Amino acid sequence: MLLAFELFYAFLRKLIIALAIISGLAVVAMIGVTVVDVVLRIFRTGIRGAYDIVRVAGVIAITCSLPYVTAIKGHIAIEFFYHRFAKRGRLALDIFFRVISLGLFGLLVYQNIGYGKMLLDSRQVMPTLAIPVFWIPWMISFSCLLIFLTVLYHLFHPGKELIKL
């Protein structure tokens, strides 16, 4: 049973790192599209749908980076509260915040799946490029699921990062 968990955590780590790479590529895409669009506007032309592309790349960059930040425990802790408590109090606060996080990200997974289904049913598309957008909430939902699993890992492995820097 323990081996199955370790294999699952290894798979989760690889998946989170892959998403972090995608996030970096999305940032590069945003920069590239913006620079090329600005340069082309000097010649009275531009990239059709540049705004849509940059918006989607921004969502991808943020969404795909959050599981990595959670896995390395890169979020800012509320130090003000932690320093006012003894070690047991800090542990209790940590467990409390992680349980709240599990509920929040579980709800986000559920709500984004439903929202993506609604966008799919209504055939919502991007304004300029007419590309369907239902997959964006589903991607956010997938990212929130990875965050949920990472917080769960941290709950059962206090003091350990899922991914070391």
Backbone as a chain_set.jsonl record, in Angstrom:
{"seq": "MLLAFELFYAFLRKLIIALAIISGLAVVAMIGVTVVDVVLRIFRTGIRGAYDIVRVAGVIAITCSLPYVTAIKGHIAIEFFYHRFAKRGRLALDIFFRVISLGLFGLLVYQNIGYGKMLLDSRQVMPTLAIPVFWIPWMISFSCLLIFLTVLYHLFHPGKELIKL", "coords": {"N": [[0.826, -1.193, 0.0], [1.933, 1.219, 0.798], [3.861, 1.548, -1.157], [2.258, 1.992, -3.385], [1.23, 4.536, -2.791], [3.6, 6.031, -2.853], [4.302, 5.739, -5.549], [2.117, 7.038, -6.673], [2.527, 9.639, -5.66], [4.942, 10.225, -6.91], [4.116, 10.291, -9.574], [2.337, 12.422, -9.388], [4.117, 14.497, -8.749], [5.604, 14.646, -11.176], [3.591, 15.386, -12.939], [2.864, 17.896, -11.915], [5.259, 19.306, -12.279], [5.379, 19.224, -15.063], [3.177, 20.829, -15.668], [4.144, 23.226, -14.626], [6.172, 23.781, -16.431], [4.635, 24.144, -18.735], [3.325, 26.431, -17.891], [5.444, 28.288, -17.853], [6.033, 28.317, -20.594], [3.677, 29.442, -21.515], [3.905, 32.03, -20.525], [6.086, 32.903, -22.025], [4.885, 32.754, -24.546], [2.924, 34.739, -24.261], [4.545, 37.02, -24.059], [5.885, 36.892, -26.534], [3.748, 37.053, -28.45], [2.716, 39.565, -27.798], [4.936, 41.287, -28.288], [5.431, 40.825, -31.046], [2.957, 41.618, -32.08], [2.936, 44.363, -31.388], [5.149, 45.274, -32.855], [4.277, 44.685, -35.459], [2.166, 46.45, -35.646], [3.374, 48.835, -36.143], [3.69, 48.726, -38.828], [1.119, 49.041, -39.655], [-0.514, 46.807, -39.32], [-1.364, 43.76, -37.626], [-1.57, 41.074, -35.212], [-4.225, 39.014, -35.665], [-6.581, 38.491, -33.213], [-4.848, 38.702, -31.076], [-5.283, 39.724, -28.519], [-7.094, 37.839, -27.444], [-5.447, 35.577, -27.49], [-3.387, 36.303, -25.701], [-4.885, 36.643, -23.363], [-5.83, 34.002, -22.891], [-3.369, 32.674, -22.677], [-2.449, 33.915, -20.369], [-4.256, 32.954, -18.448], [-3.593, 30.251, -18.586], [-0.906, 30.391, -17.756], [-1.116, 31.285, -15.065], [-2.875, 29.383, -13.928], [-1.553, 26.93, -14.345], [0.739, 27.277, -12.862], [0.095, 27.406, -10.166], [-0.281, 24.804, -8.824], [2.414, 23.996, -8.612], [3.569, 26.007, -7.011], [2.149, 25.526, -4.681], [3.027, 22.928, -4.126], [5.739, 23.274, -3.487], [5.492, 24.653, -1.228], [5.333, 27.443, -1.463], [3.644, 29.518, -0.957], [2.716, 32.462, 0.831], [2.862, 32.341, 4.234], [0.741, 33.013, 7.012], [2.316, 34.665, 8.982], [1.98, 36.337, 11.151], [-0.066, 35.216, 12.711], [1.01, 32.675, 13.243], [3.329, 33.127, 14.805], [2.333, 33.894, 17.222], [1.515, 31.681, 18.532], [2.25, 28.629, 20.317], [4.212, 25.664, 19.522], [2.375, 23.522, 19.288], [0.003, 24.924, 18.888], [0.565, 26.137, 16.452], [0.664, 23.899, 14.824], [-1.993, 23.054, 15.02], [-3.276, 25.275, 13.851], [-2.193, 25.081, 11.282], [-3.254, 22.625, 10.411], [-5.977, 23.308, 10.511], [-6.116, 25.4, 8.542], [-5.353, 23.936, 6.303], [-7.418, 22.054, 6.07], [-9.546, 23.792, 5.555], [-8.609, 24.75, 3.111], [-8.738, 22.397, 1.593], [-11.523, 22.069, 1.433], [-12.21, 24.43, 0.035], [-10.756, 24.204, -2.433], [-11.78, 21.785, -3.317], [-14.435, 22.528, -3.764], [-13.99, 24.43, -5.79], [-13.047, 22.762, -7.844], [-15.363, 21.262, -8.416], [-17.245, 23.333, -9.109], [-16.004, 24.556, -11.344], [-15.979, 22.482, -13.196], [-18.72, 22.225, -13.685], [-19.215, 24.802, -14.713], [-17.658, 24.787, -17.042], [-19.027, 22.793, -18.434], [-21.444, 24.121, -18.835], [-20.566, 26.188, -20.522], [-19.778, 24.649, -22.691], [-22.227, 23.489, -23.461], [-23.594, 25.819, -24.234], [-22.099, 26.603, -26.313], [-20.089, 28.578, -26.229], [-17.659, 30.892, -27.402], [-14.389, 32.358, -28.113], [-14.192, 35.9, -28.624], [-12.824, 37.01, -30.952], [-11.317, 34.98, -32.272], [-12.999, 32.812, -32.347], [-12.704, 30.382, -31.011], [-13.619, 27.597, -29.065], [-14.346, 27.919, -25.521], [-14.836, 26.275, -23.396], [-13.003, 24.513, -22.316], [-11.279, 25.94, -20.716], [-12.285, 26.495, -18.007], [-12.29, 23.794, -17.277], [-9.603, 23.186, -17.322], [-8.746, 24.833, -15.263], [-10.13, 23.578, -13.224], [-8.807, 21.087, -13.194], [-6.269, 21.908, -12.38], [-6.916, 22.883, -9.832], [-7.66, 20.472, -8.69], [-5.183, 19.186, -8.584], [-3.94, 20.892, -6.768], [-5.565, 20.405, -4.564], [-4.899, 17.685, -4.067], [-2.215, 18.037, -3.452], [-2.338, 19.634, -1.13], [-3.576, 17.794, 0.501], [-1.537, 15.887, 0.646], [0.354, 17.445, 2.061], [-1.042, 17.697, 4.418], [-0.973, 15.128, 5.494], [1.717, 14.739, 5.603], [3.271, 16.56, 7.429], [5.4, 19.417, 7.409], [6.891, 18.642, 5.242], [7.769, 19.203, 1.849], [6.101, 18.6, -1.233], [7.491, 18.804, -3.576], [10.855, 19.49, -3.827], [12.838, 22.449, -3.912]], "CA": [[0.0, 0.0, 0.0], [2.835, 2.366, 0.887], [4.495, 1.677, -2.468], [1.268, 2.599, -4.281], [1.201, 5.968, -2.497], [4.843, 6.631, -3.346], [4.177, 5.811, -7.01], [1.151, 8.097, -6.96], [3.174, 10.926, -5.393], [5.938, 10.442, -7.968], [3.342, 10.694, -10.757], [1.82, 13.761, -9.09], [5.255, 15.418, -8.893], [5.906, 14.813, -12.605], [2.479, 16.129, -13.525], [2.971, 19.283, -11.455], [6.412, 19.902, -12.96], [4.979, 19.413, -16.468], [2.318, 22.018, -15.705], [5.0, 24.398, -14.401], [6.833, 24.044, -17.717], [3.595, 24.725, -19.593], [3.124, 27.791, -17.403], [6.547, 29.097, -18.371], [5.849, 28.476, -22.043], [2.567, 30.375, -21.707], [4.442, 33.382, -20.302], [6.888, 33.205, -23.217], [3.929, 32.999, -25.626], [2.332, 36.064, -24.036], [5.552, 38.023, -24.415], [6.118, 36.825, -27.982], [2.596, 37.579, -29.184], [2.633, 41.006, -27.544], [6.027, 41.97, -28.997], [5.193, 40.748, -32.492], [1.789, 42.447, -32.386], [3.336, 45.772, -31.313], [6.027, 45.552, -34.002], [3.457, 44.672, -36.669], [1.315, 47.645, -35.67], [4.166, 49.904, -36.77], [3.433, 48.581, -40.263], [-0.336, 49.143, -39.815], [-1.154, 45.492, -39.285], [-1.211, 43.169, -36.296], [-1.977, 39.674, -35.116], [-5.664, 38.885, -35.424], [-6.869, 37.723, -32.008], [-3.732, 38.789, -30.126], [-5.855, 39.927, -27.188], [-7.612, 36.541, -27.01], [-4.317, 34.679, -27.256], [-2.707, 36.735, -24.476], [-5.781, 36.331, -22.24], [-5.802, 32.562, -22.64], [-2.028, 32.34, -22.189], [-2.388, 34.382, -18.985], [-4.988, 31.981, -17.628], [-2.771, 29.036, -18.553], [0.283, 30.662, -16.94], [-1.475, 31.336, -13.649], [-3.478, 28.121, -13.52], [-0.571, 25.847, -14.337], [1.811, 27.523, -11.898], [-0.377, 27.297, -8.784], [0.06, 23.539, -8.162], [3.845, 23.977, -8.305], [3.79, 26.881, -5.855], [1.6, 24.816, -3.525], [3.861, 21.756, -3.859], [6.999, 23.683, -2.847], [5.078, 25.484, -0.085], [5.793, 28.781, -1.797], [2.676, 30.545, -0.586], [3.061, 33.234, 2.016], [2.146, 31.922, 5.437], [0.277, 34.124, 7.83], [3.294, 34.634, 10.066], [1.462, 37.063, 12.307], [-0.795, 34.265, 13.539], [1.86, 31.566, 13.641], [4.273, 33.513, 15.843], [1.611, 34.118, 18.473], [1.16, 30.381, 19.1], [3.312, 27.659, 20.577], [4.343, 24.678, 18.447], [1.1, 22.783, 19.139], [-0.96, 25.855, 18.314], [0.909, 26.288, 15.033], [0.241, 22.668, 14.154], [-3.465, 23.098, 14.946], [-3.623, 26.274, 12.831], [-1.815, 24.528, 9.99], [-4.276, 21.623, 10.067], [-7.222, 24.04, 10.25], [-6.029, 26.067, 7.242], [-5.307, 22.918, 5.239], [-8.772, 21.503, 5.916], [-10.304, 24.842, 4.859], [-8.119, 24.745, 1.728], [-9.308, 21.222, 0.929], [-12.918, 22.387, 1.112], [-12.246, 25.474, -0.983], [-10.317, 23.698, -3.734], [-12.763, 20.785, -3.729], [-15.564, 23.284, -4.318], [-13.546, 25.009, -7.065], [-13.031, 21.676, -8.834], [-16.755, 20.962, -8.762], [-17.884, 24.466, -9.77], [-15.421, 24.786, -12.67], [-16.456, 21.432, -14.102], [-20.078, 22.623, -14.072], [-19.156, 25.999, -15.555], [-17.169, 24.345, -18.348], [-20.139, 22.085, -19.094], [-22.396, 25.141, -19.269], [-19.969, 26.845, -21.69], [-19.834, 23.678, -23.791], [-23.623, 23.397, -23.904], [-24.005, 27.069, -24.879], [-21.16, 26.795, -27.438], [-19.395, 29.857, -26.042], [-16.373, 30.969, -28.093], [-13.642, 33.615, -27.965], [-14.783, 36.91, -29.498], [-12.144, 37.249, -32.22], [-10.846, 33.761, -32.93], [-14.1, 31.849, -32.37], [-12.267, 29.105, -30.449], [-14.418, 27.275, -27.873], [-13.694, 28.256, -24.258], [-15.266, 25.373, -22.333], [-11.855, 23.801, -21.761], [-10.546, 26.781, -19.762], [-12.676, 26.133, -16.628], [-11.889, 22.42, -17.001], [-8.18, 23.239, -17.015], [-8.683, 25.402, -13.916], [-10.593, 22.517, -12.34], [-7.721, 20.113, -13.098], [-5.239, 22.538, -11.561], [-7.418, 22.891, -8.458], [-7.589, 19.093, -8.222], [-3.785, 18.943, -8.209], [-3.708, 21.635, -5.525], [-6.276, 19.627, -3.536], [-4.079, 16.508, -3.756], [-0.987, 18.516, -2.819], [-2.685, 20.03, 0.241], [-3.821, 16.53, 1.195], [-0.197, 15.361, 0.927], [0.933, 18.25, 3.13], [-1.783, 17.42, 5.653], [-0.502, 13.852, 6.027], [3.184, 14.801, 5.718], [3.574, 17.935, 7.888], [6.788, 19.833, 7.372], [7.562, 18.188, 4.023], [7.273, 19.699, 0.575], [5.903, 17.553, -2.232], [8.596, 19.002, -4.505], [11.919, 20.316, -3.232], [13.465, 23.385, -4.838]], "C": [[0.869, 1.255, 0.0], [3.515, 2.623, -0.448], [3.542, 2.334, -3.464], [1.188, 4.104, -4.056], [2.449, 6.661, -3.031], [4.83, 6.748, -4.864], [3.21, 6.919, -7.418], [1.777, 9.473, -6.748], [4.24, 11.238, -6.443], [5.243, 10.907, -9.253], [2.822, 12.117, -10.583], [2.923, 14.804, -9.243], [5.554, 15.698, -10.365], [4.827, 15.632, -13.3], [2.558, 17.611, -13.155], [4.142, 19.978, -12.134], [6.095, 20.142, -14.433], [4.091, 20.651, -16.598], [3.124, 23.292, -15.476], [5.74, 24.774, -15.68], [5.85, 24.671, -18.699], [3.33, 26.172, -19.184], [4.21, 28.727, -17.92], [6.435, 29.343, -19.86], [4.711, 29.448, -22.349], [3.022, 31.812, -21.499], [5.262, 33.811, -21.513], [5.966, 33.511, -24.401], [3.281, 34.372, -25.485], [3.3, 37.162, -24.454], [5.75, 38.068, -25.919], [4.98, 37.425, -28.787], [2.496, 39.09, -29.003], [3.699, 41.772, -28.316], [5.781, 41.975, -30.5], [4.013, 41.627, -32.889], [2.148, 43.931, -32.371], [4.209, 46.148, -32.51], [5.213, 45.609, -35.292], [2.547, 45.903, -36.761], [2.057, 48.867, -36.211], [3.911, 49.917, -38.275], [1.938, 48.521, -40.578], [-1.032, 47.782, -39.981], [-0.969, 44.939, -37.875], [-1.597, 41.706, -36.342], [-3.461, 39.645, -34.788], [-5.874, 37.998, -34.195], [-5.758, 37.757, -30.977], [-4.253, 38.932, -28.694], [-6.38, 38.607, -26.624], [-6.477, 35.586, -26.663], [-3.617, 35.024, -25.942], [-3.578, 36.437, -23.258], [-5.731, 34.859, -21.886], [-4.439, 32.135, -22.104], [-1.852, 32.794, -20.731], [-3.1, 33.429, -18.033], [-4.168, 30.702, -17.492], [-1.56, 29.24, -17.647], [-0.048, 30.626, -15.45], [-1.978, 29.984, -13.16], [-2.446, 27.008, -13.401], [0.548, 26.059, -13.326], [1.371, 27.295, -10.45], [-0.101, 25.938, -8.124], [1.539, 23.447, -7.779], [4.145, 24.818, -7.065], [3.272, 26.211, -4.581], [2.506, 23.647, -3.138], [5.172, 22.12, -3.166], [6.755, 24.516, -1.594], [5.574, 26.914, -0.273], [4.82, 29.887, -1.457], [3.119, 31.242, 0.692], [2.211, 32.754, 3.183], [1.74, 33.163, 6.22], [1.123, 34.114, 9.101], [2.797, 35.318, 11.33], [0.757, 36.104, 13.26], [0.12, 33.177, 14.085], [2.793, 31.934, 14.796], [3.605, 33.755, 17.192], [1.269, 32.804, 19.179], [2.408, 29.552, 19.375], [3.309, 26.626, 19.441], [3.04, 23.904, 18.219], [0.024, 23.661, 18.512], [-0.705, 26.068, 16.832], [0.468, 25.077, 14.241], [-1.279, 22.645, 13.981], [-3.924, 24.094, 13.883], [-3.332, 25.748, 11.427], [-2.853, 23.506, 9.52], [-5.587, 22.313, 9.722], [-7.202, 24.684, 8.866], [-5.988, 25.065, 6.093], [-6.684, 22.291, 5.002], [-9.671, 22.514, 5.196], [-9.898, 24.876, 3.382], [-8.673, 23.561, 0.95], [-10.757, 21.484, 0.523], [-13.025, 23.391, -0.011], [-11.864, 24.92, -2.357], [-11.207, 22.564, -4.233], [-13.982, 21.443, -4.371], [-15.194, 23.903, -5.671], [-13.493, 23.96, -8.175], [-14.451, 21.437, -9.339], [-17.401, 22.096, -9.573], [-17.317, 24.703, -11.172], [-15.794, 23.7, -13.67], [-17.856, 21.797, -14.602], [-20.089, 23.833, -14.999], [-18.654, 25.649, -16.961], [-18.243, 23.609, -19.13], [-21.17, 23.072, -19.618], [-21.869, 25.868, -20.512], [-19.995, 25.928, -22.909], [-21.244, 23.583, -24.354], [-24.084, 24.645, -24.655], [-23.109, 27.424, -26.075], [-20.487, 28.167, -27.416], [-18.017, 29.801, -26.705], [-15.68, 32.301, -27.785], [-14.167, 34.613, -28.985], [-14.129, 37.019, -30.879], [-11.826, 35.97, -32.971], [-11.904, 32.677, -33.049], [-13.658, 30.451, -31.935], [-13.119, 28.83, -29.213], [-13.64, 27.526, -26.578], [-14.056, 27.315, -23.108], [-14.093, 24.7, -21.628], [-11.098, 24.622, -20.72], [-10.992, 26.498, -18.323], [-12.295, 24.69, -16.281], [-10.4, 22.351, -16.661], [-7.982, 23.815, -15.605], [-9.092, 24.346, -12.889], [-9.506, 21.465, -12.131], [-6.601, 20.644, -12.206], [-5.665, 22.556, -10.091], [-7.421, 21.49, -7.861], [-6.16, 18.75, -7.799], [-3.424, 19.692, -6.925], [-4.355, 20.903, -4.354], [-5.427, 18.434, -3.099], [-2.775, 16.904, -3.057], [-1.246, 18.933, -1.373], [-2.947, 18.784, 1.083], [-2.484, 15.869, 1.564], [0.424, 16.116, 2.095], [0.234, 18.008, 4.466], [-1.267, 16.137, 6.309], [1.018, 13.773, 6.177], [3.588, 16.199, 6.175], [5.066, 18.211, 7.858], [7.536, 19.399, 6.129], [6.926, 18.839, 2.797], [7.058, 18.496, -0.344], [7.039, 17.591, -3.247], [9.615, 19.9, -3.805], [12.5, 21.217, -4.305], [14.873, 22.977, -5.167]], "O": [[0.583, 2.225, -0.702], [3.724, 3.774, -0.832], [3.966, 3.138, -4.294], [1.088, 4.869, -5.015], [2.364, 7.752, -3.595], [5.297, 7.747, -5.411], [3.451, 7.644, -8.383], [1.581, 10.375, -7.563], [4.416, 12.396, -6.821], [5.728, 11.81, -9.934], [2.861, 12.919, -11.516], [2.691, 15.876, -9.802], [5.735, 16.851, -10.756], [5.124, 16.471, -14.15], [2.34, 18.477, -14.003], [4.019, 21.139, -12.527], [6.502, 21.16, -14.992], [4.244, 21.431, -17.538], [2.822, 24.328, -16.068], [5.912, 25.956, -15.975], [6.192, 25.616, -19.411], [3.132, 27.035, -20.039], [3.919, 29.834, -18.373], [6.707, 30.444, -20.338], [4.773, 30.193, -23.327], [2.58, 32.714, -22.211], [5.149, 34.946, -21.974], [6.24, 34.429, -25.174], [3.109, 35.086, -26.474], [2.914, 38.119, -25.126], [5.782, 39.144, -26.517], [5.211, 38.215, -29.703], [2.221, 39.813, -29.961], [3.401, 42.796, -28.931], [5.909, 43.012, -31.15], [4.059, 42.305, -33.916], [1.712, 44.679, -33.245], [4.033, 47.211, -33.105], [5.435, 46.487, -36.126], [2.203, 46.336, -37.861], [1.434, 49.819, -36.681], [3.915, 50.971, -38.912], [1.535, 48.018, -41.627], [-2.02, 47.658, -40.705], [-0.443, 45.644, -37.014], [-1.913, 41.171, -37.405], [-3.898, 40.18, -33.769], [-5.386, 36.868, -34.157], [-5.73, 36.912, -30.082], [-3.713, 38.323, -27.77], [-6.139, 38.29, -25.459], [-6.539, 34.873, -25.661], [-3.291, 34.132, -25.159], [-3.06, 36.019, -22.222], [-5.604, 34.503, -20.715], [-4.361, 31.326, -21.18], [-1.178, 32.121, -19.951], [-2.603, 33.135, -16.946], [-4.065, 30.138, -16.402], [-1.224, 28.358, -16.856], [0.668, 30.002, -14.667], [-1.559, 29.499, -12.109], [-2.476, 26.23, -12.447], [1.239, 25.105, -12.968], [2.21, 27.015, -9.594], [0.283, 25.914, -6.955], [1.877, 22.883, -6.738], [4.884, 24.39, -6.178], [3.893, 26.322, -3.523], [2.728, 23.401, -1.953], [5.666, 21.352, -2.34], [7.694, 25.021, -0.978], [6.156, 27.513, 0.632], [5.126, 31.065, -1.643], [3.815, 30.66, 1.524], [0.982, 32.765, 3.115], [2.345, 34.227, 6.086], [0.7, 33.623, 10.148], [3.152, 34.926, 12.442], [0.957, 36.17, 14.473], [0.018, 32.8, 15.252], [3.019, 31.11, 15.682], [4.293, 33.81, 18.212], [0.783, 32.822, 20.31], [3.459, 29.739, 18.763], [2.5, 26.711, 18.517], [2.655, 23.661, 17.076], [-0.772, 23.191, 17.699], [-1.645, 26.169, 16.044], [-0.039, 25.202, 13.126], [-1.786, 22.265, 12.926], [-4.838, 23.809, 13.109], [-4.122, 25.942, 10.502], [-3.274, 23.528, 8.364], [-6.241, 21.946, 8.745], [-8.154, 24.537, 8.099], [-6.535, 25.329, 5.022], [-7.063, 22.03, 3.861], [-10.462, 22.139, 4.331], [-10.751, 25.017, 2.505], [-9.037, 23.698, -0.218], [-11.167, 21.162, -0.592], [-13.843, 23.227, -0.917], [-12.575, 25.146, -3.336], [-11.374, 22.397, -5.441], [-14.492, 20.974, -5.389], [-16.006, 23.895, -6.596], [-13.854, 24.243, -9.318], [-14.698, 21.415, -10.545], [-18.029, 21.846, -10.601], [-18.071, 25.018, -12.093], [-15.913, 23.972, -14.864], [-18.143, 21.69, -15.794], [-20.869, 23.89, -15.95], [-19.173, 26.161, -17.953], [-18.36, 23.776, -20.344], [-21.71, 22.893, -20.71], [-22.626, 26.134, -21.445], [-20.21, 26.387, -24.031], [-21.439, 23.594, -25.57], [-24.87, 24.55, -25.598], [-23.339, 28.422, -26.759], [-20.338, 28.823, -28.447], [-17.3, 28.807, -26.593], [-16.293, 33.237, -27.272], [-14.547, 34.227, -30.09], [-14.838, 37.112, -31.882], [-12.044, 35.888, -34.18], [-11.713, 31.712, -33.79], [-14.177, 29.451, -32.432], [-13.326, 29.728, -28.396], [-12.42, 27.364, -26.543], [-13.632, 27.532, -21.973], [-14.197, 24.356, -20.451], [-10.35, 24.059, -19.921], [-10.129, 26.275, -17.474], [-12.007, 24.391, -15.122], [-9.985, 21.556, -15.818], [-7.141, 23.331, -14.848], [-8.485, 24.23, -11.824], [-9.305, 21.001, -11.009], [-6.055, 19.914, -11.379], [-4.857, 22.272, -9.207], [-7.208, 21.329, -6.66], [-5.952, 18.1, -6.774], [-2.681, 19.173, -6.092], [-3.764, 20.795, -3.28], [-5.255, 18.197, -1.903], [-2.293, 16.19, -2.178], [-0.453, 18.615, -0.487], [-2.573, 18.737, 2.255], [-2.33, 15.353, 2.671], [0.959, 15.502, 3.018], [0.857, 18.105, 5.523], [-1.139, 16.068, 7.531], [1.539, 12.85, 6.803], [4.183, 16.951, 5.403], [5.884, 17.367, 8.225], [8.705, 19.748, 5.965], [5.708, 19.001, 2.721], [7.761, 17.492, -0.234], [7.496, 16.551, -3.722], [9.262, 20.944, -3.257], [12.642, 20.815, -5.459], [15.55, 23.659, -5.937]]}, "num_chains": 1, "name": "protein.A"}
